[in-house]
Amino acid sequence: MKGLLVLTALFVAVFGKKTFEGDQVLRITPKGEAQISLLKELSEQEHLGLDFWREPVHESLPVDVHVPFHSLQGVRAFLGYNQIQYNVMIMDVQDLLDDEEREMVKYRSFPRSTDDFVYTNYHDLNSINSFMDMLVAENSNLVSKIVIGQSYENRPLNVLKFSTGANRPGIWIDTGIHSREWVTQASGIWFAKKIVTDYGRDPVLTDILNNYDIFLEIVTNPDGFAYTHSRDRMWRKTRKPNSGSSCVGVDPNRNWDAGFGGAGSSSSPCTETYRGPSAHSEPEVKAIVEFVKSHGKIKAFVSIHSYSQMLLYPYGYTSTPAKDKTELHELARKAITALQSLYNTRYTYGSIITTIYQASGGTIDWTYNQGIKYSYTFELRDTGRYGFILPANQIVPTAEETWLALMAIMEHTKNNPY
Ligand code: 0X9
Ligand code: ZN
């Protein structure tokens, strides 16, 4: 395994971007515990290089797995032999990535204002940074940029602060903590523009902003994000090297001090759910921890991921229900009803552990345990047809519908002070 990883690293270093020619994403529908166990065994075969976009958990949830070309025959044979049902979701991963890249290049532009910014396209880190600077310059009475820390590779951790007065309680929204979930950063950009457009026009948002500050971290994992553009579109984790391993990065959604180290996270640096050497070991996580603690009045915290179309609340590390479960459940229902009203996009909702799977060391479990009652996490579009490679023409519809759910959460927060 190590040899293969070193080779891959060498290949990327010499030839530039990692390619995925002939790779497929399979959707597997296991029946019964025995098949789930078989899939778990499969996922432990490190030499296959499988990347589980959706992990095997229970029968009700499909399993999506990105299979490198060199492992396809073996994996198909294994599934066939064990009579495990599957179908091909993505025929050729590289074909989709080529389409994505072509679109990005075709609509690449250098806008002079946020009105000219192309919200229907994906953007790189420079372009997002210049978007933020333009937005601040155009709306300096409403928006400022604060830097809450530095990433491992010394990039600033930028947060947009929307504020109309001093000493207000805060609402936090982050996107892109998993760098490959591109529709989330793209939606974050759209939210930022939406806030400045609607303030003073939409009475509900205006009322929210007259009482609360909104903090929006669009590129929560900038090193990972830069890496998805330059080297490996499928990169999820941070980019900090791990001592004693040739594998890089920590899963920033397993690194929080909430059930840290428990089931639903990995101690192996080469996995996608590696929790890191200790809680808050990642500067990108630590910066948010320090910010939340020093602010002291964050009342809602929303962390945005993709994909699966879910709205989730704590807990992920334990099956003990959150003490505000009833209220959180009811508000989630309201929020997804609002979301669905626009394009009829269907979401499921519930606690993380009951709705998706056990995941320990997650963001919103930590924020909830800090006393932030309205702690939610989204899994945006889609349900797996394109997964992390969602076509750019779905960015704006995704952002628009998600905004309705965010408004529901923010309005409820405003109407129910605590
Ligand atoms: O495994 C995760 O971290 C989340 N899924 S993702 O594909 N975005 O990586 C699921 C964990 C619970 N969900 C959230 N915290 N959003
Ligand atoms: Zn994620």
CSV table of C-alpha atoms and ligand atoms in Angstrom, one decimal:
chain,number,residue,atom,x,y,z
A,1,MET,CA,0.0,0.0,0.0
A,2,LYS,CA,2.7,2.4,1.0
A,3,GLY,CA,4.6,1.7,-2.2
A,4,LEU,CA,1.5,2.5,-4.2
A,5,LEU,CA,0.9,5.7,-2.4
A,6,VAL,CA,4.4,6.9,-2.7
A,7,LEU,CA,4.2,6.1,-6.5
A,8,THR,CA,0.9,8.0,-6.8
A,9,ALA,CA,2.5,11.0,-4.9
A,10,LEU,CA,5.5,10.8,-7.2
A,11,PHE,CA,3.2,10.7,-10.3
A,12,VAL,CA,1.3,13.7,-9.2
A,13,ALA,CA,4.5,15.6,-8.3
A,14,VAL,CA,6.0,14.9,-11.8
A,15,PHE,CA,2.9,15.1,-14.0
A,16,GLY,CA,0.6,17.6,-12.3
A,17,LYS,CA,-3.0,16.7,-11.8
A,18,LYS,CA,-4.2,13.3,-10.8
A,19,THR,CA,-6.5,11.8,-13.4
A,20,PHE,CA,-9.3,9.3,-13.1
A,21,GLU,CA,-9.6,7.7,-16.6
A,22,GLY,CA,-11.8,4.6,-16.5
A,23,ASP,CA,-12.6,5.0,-12.8
A,24,GLN,CA,-16.2,4.4,-11.9
A,25,VAL,CA,-18.6,5.2,-9.1
A,26,LEU,CA,-20.7,2.3,-8.2
A,27,ARG,CA,-23.9,2.4,-6.3
A,28,ILE,CA,-24.3,-0.7,-4.2
A,29,THR,CA,-27.5,-1.8,-2.6
A,30,PRO,CA,-26.6,-4.3,0.1
A,31,LYS,CA,-29.3,-6.7,1.4
A,32,GLY,CA,-28.9,-7.8,5.0
A,33,GLU,CA,-26.1,-7.6,7.6
A,34,ALA,CA,-24.0,-10.2,5.9
A,35,GLN,CA,-23.6,-8.2,2.7
A,36,ILE,CA,-22.9,-5.0,4.8
A,37,SER,CA,-20.1,-6.9,6.6
A,38,LEU,CA,-18.7,-8.0,3.3
A,39,LEU,CA,-18.6,-4.4,2.0
A,40,LYS,CA,-16.9,-3.3,5.2
A,41,GLU,CA,-14.3,-6.0,4.6
A,42,LEU,CA,-13.9,-4.7,1.1
A,43,SER,CA,-13.4,-1.2,2.3
A,44,GLU,CA,-10.5,-2.4,4.4
A,45,GLN,CA,-8.6,-3.7,1.4
A,46,GLU,CA,-6.3,-0.7,1.2
A,47,HIS,CA,-4.5,-1.9,-2.0
A,48,LEU,CA,-7.8,-1.5,-4.0
A,49,GLY,CA,-7.7,2.3,-3.4
A,50,LEU,CA,-11.5,2.5,-2.9
A,51,ASP,CA,-13.0,5.8,-1.9
A,52,PHE,CA,-16.3,5.3,-0.3
A,53,TRP,CA,-18.4,8.4,-1.0
A,54,ARG,CA,-21.2,6.8,1.1
A,55,GLU,CA,-20.0,4.2,3.5
A,56,PRO,CA,-21.7,0.9,4.2
A,57,VAL,CA,-23.9,1.3,7.3
A,58,HIS,CA,-27.4,0.0,7.2
A,59,GLU,CA,-29.6,-1.6,4.5
A,60,SER,CA,-31.8,1.5,4.0
A,61,LEU,CA,-28.8,3.5,2.7
A,62,PRO,CA,-27.1,2.9,-0.6
A,63,VAL,CA,-23.3,2.6,-0.7
A,64,ASP,CA,-21.4,4.8,-3.3
A,65,VAL,CA,-17.9,3.9,-4.0
A,66,HIS,CA,-15.3,5.4,-6.3
A,67,VAL,CA,-13.3,2.5,-7.8
A,68,PRO,CA,-10.0,3.1,-9.6
A,69,PHE,CA,-9.7,1.5,-13.0
A,70,HIS,CA,-7.1,-1.0,-11.8
A,71,SER,CA,-9.5,-2.4,-9.2
A,72,LEU,CA,-12.7,-2.4,-11.2
A,73,GLN,CA,-12.5,-6.0,-12.4
A,74,GLY,CA,-11.7,-7.3,-8.9
A,75,VAL,CA,-14.5,-5.3,-7.3
A,76,ARG,CA,-17.1,-6.3,-9.8
A,77,ALA,CA,-16.1,-9.9,-9.5
A,78,PHE,CA,-16.3,-9.7,-5.7
A,79,LEU,CA,-19.8,-8.1,-5.9
A,80,GLY,CA,-21.0,-10.7,-8.4
A,81,TYR,CA,-19.6,-13.6,-6.5
A,82,ASN,CA,-21.4,-12.5,-3.4
A,83,GLN,CA,-24.6,-11.6,-5.2
A,84,ILE,CA,-24.5,-8.0,-4.0
A,85,GLN,CA,-26.6,-5.7,-6.2
A,86,TYR,CA,-25.0,-2.6,-7.8
A,87,ASN,CA,-25.2,-0.3,-10.7
A,88,VAL,CA,-22.8,2.1,-12.3
A,89,MET,CA,-23.6,5.7,-11.3
A,90,ILE,CA,-20.6,7.3,-13.0
A,91,MET,CA,-19.3,5.5,-16.0
A,92,ASP,CA,-16.0,7.4,-16.2
A,93,VAL,CA,-15.0,9.8,-13.5
A,94,GLN,CA,-12.5,11.6,-15.7
A,95,ASP,CA,-15.1,12.3,-18.4
A,96,LEU,CA,-17.2,14.2,-15.8
A,97,LEU,CA,-14.2,16.0,-14.5
A,98,ASP,CA,-13.3,17.0,-18.1
A,99,ASP,CA,-16.8,18.4,-18.6
A,100,GLU,CA,-16.5,20.3,-15.3
A,101,GLU,CA,-13.1,21.7,-16.3
A,102,ARG,CA,-14.3,22.7,-19.7
A,103,GLU,CA,-17.2,24.7,-18.2
A,104,MET,CA,-14.8,26.4,-15.8
A,105,VAL,CA,-12.5,27.5,-18.5
A,106,LYS,CA,-15.3,28.5,-20.9
A,107,TYR,CA,-16.9,30.9,-18.4
A,108,ARG,CA,-13.8,32.0,-16.6
A,109,SER,CA,-13.9,35.8,-16.2
A,110,PHE,CA,-12.4,38.6,-14.3
A,111,PRO,CA,-15.3,40.5,-12.9
A,112,ARG,CA,-14.9,44.1,-11.8
A,113,SER,CA,-17.9,43.9,-9.4
A,114,THR,CA,-19.9,41.3,-7.6
A,115,ASP,CA,-22.8,42.0,-10.1
A,116,ASP,CA,-20.6,40.7,-12.9
A,117,PHE,CA,-19.4,37.6,-10.9
A,118,VAL,CA,-20.5,34.4,-12.5
A,119,TYR,CA,-22.5,32.6,-9.8
A,120,THR,CA,-23.4,29.8,-12.1
A,121,ASN,CA,-19.8,28.6,-12.4
A,122,TYR,CA,-17.2,27.0,-10.1
A,123,HIS,CA,-14.2,29.2,-9.1
A,124,ASP,CA,-10.7,28.8,-7.7
A,125,LEU,CA,-9.4,30.2,-4.4
A,126,ASN,CA,-8.0,33.4,-6.0
A,127,SER,CA,-11.3,34.2,-7.7
A,128,ILE,CA,-13.3,33.6,-4.4
A,129,ASN,CA,-10.9,35.8,-2.5
A,130,SER,CA,-11.3,38.6,-5.0
A,131,PHE,CA,-15.1,38.1,-4.8
A,132,MET,CA,-14.9,38.6,-1.0
A,133,ASP,CA,-12.7,41.7,-1.4
A,134,MET,CA,-15.1,43.2,-3.9
A,135,LEU,CA,-18.1,42.4,-1.8
A,136,VAL,CA,-16.5,44.1,1.2
A,137,ALA,CA,-15.5,47.2,-0.9
A,138,GLU,CA,-19.0,47.6,-2.3
A,139,ASN,CA,-20.8,47.1,1.0
A,140,SER,CA,-18.4,48.4,3.6
A,141,ASN,CA,-21.2,49.5,5.9
A,142,LEU,CA,-22.5,46.0,6.1
A,143,VAL,CA,-19.7,43.5,5.4
A,144,SER,CA,-16.2,43.1,6.7
A,145,LYS,CA,-13.6,40.4,6.3
A,146,ILE,CA,-12.1,39.0,9.4
A,147,VAL,CA,-9.1,36.6,9.6
A,148,ILE,CA,-9.6,34.0,12.3
A,149,GLY,CA,-6.3,32.2,11.8
A,150,GLN,CA,-4.0,30.6,9.3
A,151,SER,CA,-4.2,27.3,7.6
A,152,TYR,CA,-1.4,24.7,7.8
A,153,GLU,CA,0.0,26.1,4.5
A,154,ASN,CA,-0.4,29.6,5.9
A,155,ARG,CA,-3.4,30.7,4.0
A,156,PRO,CA,-5.6,33.2,5.8
A,157,LEU,CA,-8.9,31.7,7.2
A,158,ASN,CA,-11.2,34.4,6.0
A,159,VAL,CA,-14.7,35.0,7.4
A,160,LEU,CA,-17.2,37.4,6.1
A,161,LYS,CA,-18.9,39.3,8.9
A,162,PHE,CA,-22.3,40.9,8.1
A,163,SER,CA,-23.2,43.3,10.9
A,164,THR,CA,-25.3,46.4,11.4
A,165,GLY,CA,-24.5,47.2,15.0
A,166,ALA,CA,-22.1,46.4,17.9
A,167,ASN,CA,-22.3,43.6,20.5
A,168,ARG,CA,-24.8,41.5,18.7
A,169,PRO,CA,-25.2,37.7,19.1
A,170,GLY,CA,-24.0,35.8,16.1
A,171,ILE,CA,-25.1,33.2,13.6
A,172,TRP,CA,-22.3,31.1,12.0
A,173,ILE,CA,-22.4,29.4,8.6
A,174,ASP,CA,-19.5,27.5,7.1
A,175,THR,CA,-19.1,25.8,3.7
A,176,GLY,CA,-16.3,23.7,2.2
A,177,ILE,CA,-14.8,22.2,5.3
A,178,HIS,CA,-14.5,19.1,3.1
A,179,SER,CA,-12.7,20.6,0.1
A,180,ARG,CA,-14.1,18.4,-2.7
A,181,GLU,CA,-17.7,19.4,-1.9
A,182,TRP,CA,-17.6,22.2,-4.4
A,183,VAL,CA,-21.2,23.0,-4.5
A,184,THR,CA,-20.9,24.1,-0.9
A,185,GLN,CA,-18.3,26.8,-1.4
A,186,ALA,CA,-20.2,27.9,-4.6
A,187,SER,CA,-23.4,28.2,-2.5
A,188,GLY,CA,-21.5,30.2,0.1
A,189,ILE,CA,-20.6,32.8,-2.5
A,190,TRP,CA,-24.2,33.0,-3.5
A,191,PHE,CA,-25.4,33.4,0.1
A,192,ALA,CA,-23.0,36.3,0.6
A,193,LYS,CA,-24.3,38.1,-2.4
A,194,LYS,CA,-27.9,37.3,-1.4
A,195,ILE,CA,-27.4,38.8,2.1
A,196,VAL,CA,-26.2,42.2,0.8
A,197,THR,CA,-28.9,42.2,-1.9
A,198,ASP,CA,-31.7,41.4,0.5
A,199,TYR,CA,-30.7,43.6,3.5
A,200,GLY,CA,-33.0,46.5,3.6
A,201,ARG,CA,-35.3,44.9,1.1
A,202,ASP,CA,-36.4,41.6,2.5
A,203,PRO,CA,-38.1,42.4,5.9
A,204,VAL,CA,-37.3,39.0,7.5
A,205,LEU,CA,-33.6,39.1,6.7
A,206,THR,CA,-33.4,42.8,7.6
A,207,ASP,CA,-34.9,42.0,11.0
A,208,ILE,CA,-32.5,39.2,11.5
A,209,LEU,CA,-29.5,41.4,10.6
A,210,ASN,CA,-30.8,44.2,12.8
A,211,ASN,CA,-30.5,41.8,15.8
A,212,TYR,CA,-27.8,39.3,14.9
A,213,ASP,CA,-24.4,39.3,13.1
A,214,ILE,CA,-23.9,36.6,10.5
A,215,PHE,CA,-20.5,35.0,10.1
A,216,LEU,CA,-19.8,33.2,6.9
A,217,GLU,CA,-16.7,31.1,6.2
A,218,ILE,CA,-16.8,30.2,2.6
A,219,VAL,CA,-13.5,28.3,2.2
A,220,THR,CA,-13.2,26.6,5.5
A,221,ASN,CA,-10.4,24.3,4.3
A,222,PRO,CA,-8.4,26.5,1.9
A,223,ASP,CA,-5.4,24.2,1.6
A,224,GLY,CA,-7.6,21.3,0.6
A,225,PHE,CA,-9.6,23.5,-1.8
A,226,ALA,CA,-6.4,24.8,-3.5
A,227,TYR,CA,-5.4,21.2,-3.8
A,228,THR,CA,-8.7,20.1,-5.4
A,229,HIS,CA,-7.9,22.7,-8.2
A,230,SER,CA,-4.2,22.0,-8.6
A,231,ARG,CA,-3.7,18.3,-8.0
A,232,ASP,CA,-6.6,16.1,-6.9
A,233,ARG,CA,-10.2,17.1,-7.5
A,234,MET,CA,-11.3,14.4,-5.0
A,235,TRP,CA,-9.3,15.7,-2.0
A,236,ARG,CA,-11.4,15.9,1.2
A,237,LYS,CA,-9.1,16.4,4.1
A,238,THR,CA,-6.7,19.1,5.3
A,239,ARG,CA,-3.2,19.1,3.9
A,240,LYS,CA,-1.1,18.7,7.1
A,241,PRO,CA,1.5,15.9,6.8
A,242,ASN,CA,1.2,13.0,9.3
A,243,SER,CA,4.2,12.0,11.2
A,244,GLY,CA,5.3,8.5,10.6
A,245,SER,CA,3.1,8.2,7.5
A,246,SER,CA,3.4,9.2,3.8
A,247,CYS,CA,-0.3,9.9,3.8
A,248,VAL,CA,-1.4,13.5,4.2
A,249,GLY,CA,-4.3,15.2,5.9
A,250,VAL,CA,-6.9,14.9,8.6
A,251,ASP,CA,-10.6,14.7,8.2
A,252,PRO,CA,-11.7,18.1,9.7
A,253,ASN,CA,-15.1,16.6,10.5
A,254,ARG,CA,-13.6,14.0,12.8
A,255,ASN,CA,-11.2,16.4,14.5
A,256,TRP,CA,-13.4,18.2,17.1
A,257,ASP,CA,-13.4,17.5,20.8
A,258,ALA,CA,-16.8,15.8,20.9
A,259,GLY,CA,-16.5,12.0,21.3
A,260,PHE,CA,-13.1,12.4,19.7
A,261,GLY,CA,-11.5,9.1,18.8
A,262,GLY,CA,-14.7,7.1,19.1
A,263,ALA,CA,-16.4,4.9,16.5
A,264,GLY,CA,-17.1,6.5,13.2
A,265,SER,CA,-13.6,7.9,12.8
A,266,SER,CA,-10.3,6.3,11.9
A,267,SER,CA,-6.9,6.2,13.6
A,268,SER,CA,-5.2,5.5,10.3
A,269,PRO,CA,-3.7,8.5,8.5
A,270,CYS,CA,-4.3,6.9,5.1
A,271,THR,CA,-8.1,6.8,5.4
A,272,GLU,CA,-10.5,9.6,4.5
A,273,THR,CA,-11.9,9.7,8.0
A,274,TYR,CA,-8.6,10.0,9.8
A,275,ARG,CA,-9.3,11.9,13.0
A,276,GLY,CA,-5.8,13.4,13.5
A,277,PRO,CA,-3.4,12.9,16.4
A,278,SER,CA,-5.5,14.9,18.9
A,279,ALA,CA,-8.7,17.0,19.1
A,280,HIS,CA,-8.3,20.4,17.4
A,281,SER,CA,-4.9,19.4,15.9
A,282,GLU,CA,-5.9,21.1,12.7
A,283,PRO,CA,-5.4,24.8,12.6
A,284,GLU,CA,-8.5,25.2,10.4
A,285,VAL,CA,-10.6,23.6,13.2
A,286,LYS,CA,-8.7,25.2,16.1
A,287,ALA,CA,-9.4,28.7,14.5
A,288,ILE,CA,-13.2,28.1,14.6
A,289,VAL,CA,-13.0,26.7,18.2
A,290,GLU,CA,-11.1,29.8,19.4
A,291,PHE,CA,-13.5,32.1,17.5
A,292,VAL,CA,-16.6,30.5,18.9
A,293,LYS,CA,-15.2,30.5,22.4
A,294,SER,CA,-14.0,34.1,22.4
A,295,HIS,CA,-17.2,35.4,20.7
A,296,GLY,CA,-19.3,33.7,23.4
A,297,LYS,CA,-22.7,34.6,21.9
A,298,ILE,CA,-23.0,32.3,18.8
A,299,LYS,CA,-26.6,31.2,18.9
A,300,ALA,CA,-26.9,29.2,15.7
A,301,PHE,CA,-24.2,27.2,13.9
A,302,VAL,CA,-24.7,25.7,10.5
A,303,SER,CA,-22.0,23.6,8.8
A,304,ILE,CA,-22.6,22.9,5.2
A,305,HIS,CA,-21.5,19.7,3.4
A,306,SER,CA,-22.6,17.7,0.3
A,307,TYR,CA,-24.0,15.3,-0.8
A,308,SER,CA,-27.2,13.3,0.1
A,309,GLN,CA,-29.9,16.0,0.6
A,310,MET,CA,-30.1,15.8,4.4
A,311,LEU,CA,-30.6,18.3,7.2
A,312,LEU,CA,-29.0,16.9,10.4
A,313,TYR,CA,-28.7,17.9,14.0
A,314,PRO,CA,-26.7,16.4,16.9
A,315,TYR,CA,-25.5,13.9,17.8
A,316,GLY,CA,-23.2,11.9,15.5
A,317,TYR,CA,-21.0,10.3,18.2
A,318,THR,CA,-23.6,9.0,20.5
A,319,SER,CA,-27.2,7.7,20.2
A,320,THR,CA,-28.2,9.5,23.3
A,321,PRO,CA,-30.7,12.1,22.0
A,322,ALA,CA,-29.8,15.7,22.2
A,323,LYS,CA,-31.8,17.4,25.0
A,324,ASP,CA,-33.4,19.8,22.5
A,325,LYS,CA,-34.2,17.0,20.1
A,326,THR,CA,-37.9,17.8,19.8
A,327,GLU,CA,-37.4,21.4,18.9
A,328,LEU,CA,-34.5,20.7,16.6
A,329,HIS,CA,-36.5,18.0,14.8
A,330,GLU,CA,-39.5,20.3,14.3
A,331,LEU,CA,-37.4,23.2,13.1
A,332,ALA,CA,-35.6,20.8,10.6
A,333,ARG,CA,-38.9,19.8,9.3
A,334,LYS,CA,-39.9,23.4,8.8
A,335,ALA,CA,-36.6,24.2,7.1
A,336,ILE,CA,-36.7,21.3,4.6
A,337,THR,CA,-40.4,22.1,3.8
A,338,ALA,CA,-39.3,25.6,2.9
A,339,LEU,CA,-36.4,24.2,0.9
A,340,GLN,CA,-38.6,21.8,-1.0
A,341,SER,CA,-41.1,24.5,-1.9
A,342,LEU,CA,-38.8,26.0,-4.5
A,343,TYR,CA,-37.8,23.1,-6.8
A,344,ASN,CA,-39.4,20.1,-5.0
A,345,THR,CA,-36.0,18.9,-3.9
A,346,ARG,CA,-36.6,16.2,-1.2
A,347,TYR,CA,-34.5,16.1,1.9
A,348,THR,CA,-34.4,13.7,4.8
A,349,TYR,CA,-33.7,14.9,8.3
A,350,GLY,CA,-33.0,13.8,11.8
A,351,SER,CA,-30.0,13.3,14.1
A,352,ILE,CA,-26.7,12.5,12.4
A,353,ILE,CA,-26.3,9.0,14.0
A,354,THR,CA,-29.9,7.9,13.1
A,355,THR,CA,-30.1,9.5,9.7
A,356,ILE,CA,-26.7,8.9,8.1
A,357,TYR,CA,-24.2,7.1,10.3
A,358,GLN,CA,-22.1,7.3,13.4
A,359,ALA,CA,-19.5,9.9,13.1
A,360,SER,CA,-17.4,11.0,16.1
A,361,GLY,CA,-15.5,14.3,16.4
A,362,GLY,CA,-17.9,16.2,14.2
A,363,THR,CA,-18.3,19.9,14.1
A,364,ILE,CA,-21.8,20.4,15.3
A,365,ASP,CA,-21.6,17.9,18.1
A,366,TRP,CA,-18.9,20.1,19.5
A,367,THR,CA,-20.8,23.4,19.0
A,368,TYR,CA,-24.0,21.8,20.5
A,369,ASN,CA,-22.0,20.8,23.6
A,370,GLN,CA,-20.7,24.3,23.8
A,371,GLY,CA,-24.3,25.4,24.3
A,372,ILE,CA,-25.2,26.4,20.8
A,373,LYS,CA,-28.7,25.0,20.6
A,374,TYR,CA,-29.3,25.6,17.0
A,375,SER,CA,-26.5,23.5,15.6
A,376,TYR,CA,-27.2,22.0,12.2
A,377,THR,CA,-25.4,20.4,9.3
A,378,PHE,CA,-26.6,20.1,5.7
A,379,GLU,CA,-25.7,17.6,3.1
A,380,LEU,CA,-26.7,19.5,-0.1
A,381,ARG,CA,-27.5,18.1,-3.6
A,382,ASP,CA,-27.6,15.6,-5.1
A,383,THR,CA,-28.5,12.1,-3.9
A,384,GLY,CA,-25.7,10.5,-5.9
A,385,ARG,CA,-26.1,10.8,-9.6
A,386,TYR,CA,-23.2,13.2,-9.7
A,387,GLY,CA,-22.2,13.2,-6.0
A,388,PHE,CA,-19.3,15.5,-5.5
A,389,ILE,CA,-19.0,16.4,-9.2
A,390,LEU,CA,-22.3,18.2,-9.3
A,391,PRO,CA,-22.7,20.1,-12.6
A,392,ALA,CA,-22.3,23.8,-12.4
A,393,ASN,CA,-25.8,24.5,-13.7
A,394,GLN,CA,-27.1,23.2,-10.3
A,395,ILE,CA,-25.1,25.7,-8.2
A,396,VAL,CA,-27.7,28.5,-8.2
A,397,PRO,CA,-30.8,26.3,-7.7
A,398,THR,CA,-29.0,24.5,-4.9
A,399,ALA,CA,-28.0,27.8,-3.2
A,400,GLU,CA,-31.5,29.3,-3.7
A,401,GLU,CA,-33.3,26.4,-2.1
A,402,THR,CA,-30.8,26.0,0.7
A,403,TRP,CA,-31.2,29.7,1.5
A,404,LEU,CA,-34.9,29.1,2.3
A,405,ALA,CA,-33.9,26.5,4.9
A,406,LEU,CA,-31.2,28.8,6.3
A,407,MET,CA,-33.7,31.6,6.6
A,408,ALA,CA,-36.1,29.3,8.5
A,409,ILE,CA,-33.3,28.4,10.9
A,410,MET,CA,-32.2,32.0,11.3
A,411,GLU,CA,-35.7,33.3,11.8
A,412,HIS,CA,-36.5,30.7,14.4
A,413,THR,CA,-33.2,31.6,16.2
A,414,LYS,CA,-34.2,35.2,16.2
A,415,ASN,CA,-37.7,34.5,17.5
A,416,ASN,CA,-36.5,32.1,20.2
A,417,PRO,CA,-33.7,33.9,22.1
A,418,TYR,CA,-31.9,31.9,24.8
B,1,0X9,O1,-18.8,11.8,6.8
B,1,0X9,C1,-19.0,13.0,7.0
B,1,0X9,O2,-18.2,13.8,7.5
B,1,0X9,C2,-20.3,13.5,6.5
B,1,0X9,N1,-20.6,13.1,5.1
B,1,0X9,S1,-19.6,13.8,3.9
B,1,0X9,O3,-19.9,13.1,2.7
B,1,0X9,N2,-20.0,15.3,3.7
B,1,0X9,O4,-18.3,13.7,4.3
B,1,0X9,C3,-21.4,12.9,7.3
B,1,0X9,C4,-21.3,13.2,8.8
B,1,0X9,C5,-22.4,13.9,9.3
B,1,0X9,N3,-22.8,14.9,8.5
B,1,0X9,C6,-22.4,16.1,8.6
B,1,0X9,N4,-21.7,16.5,9.6
B,1,0X9,N5,-22.7,16.9,7.6
B,2,ZN,ZN,-18.5,16.6,4.0
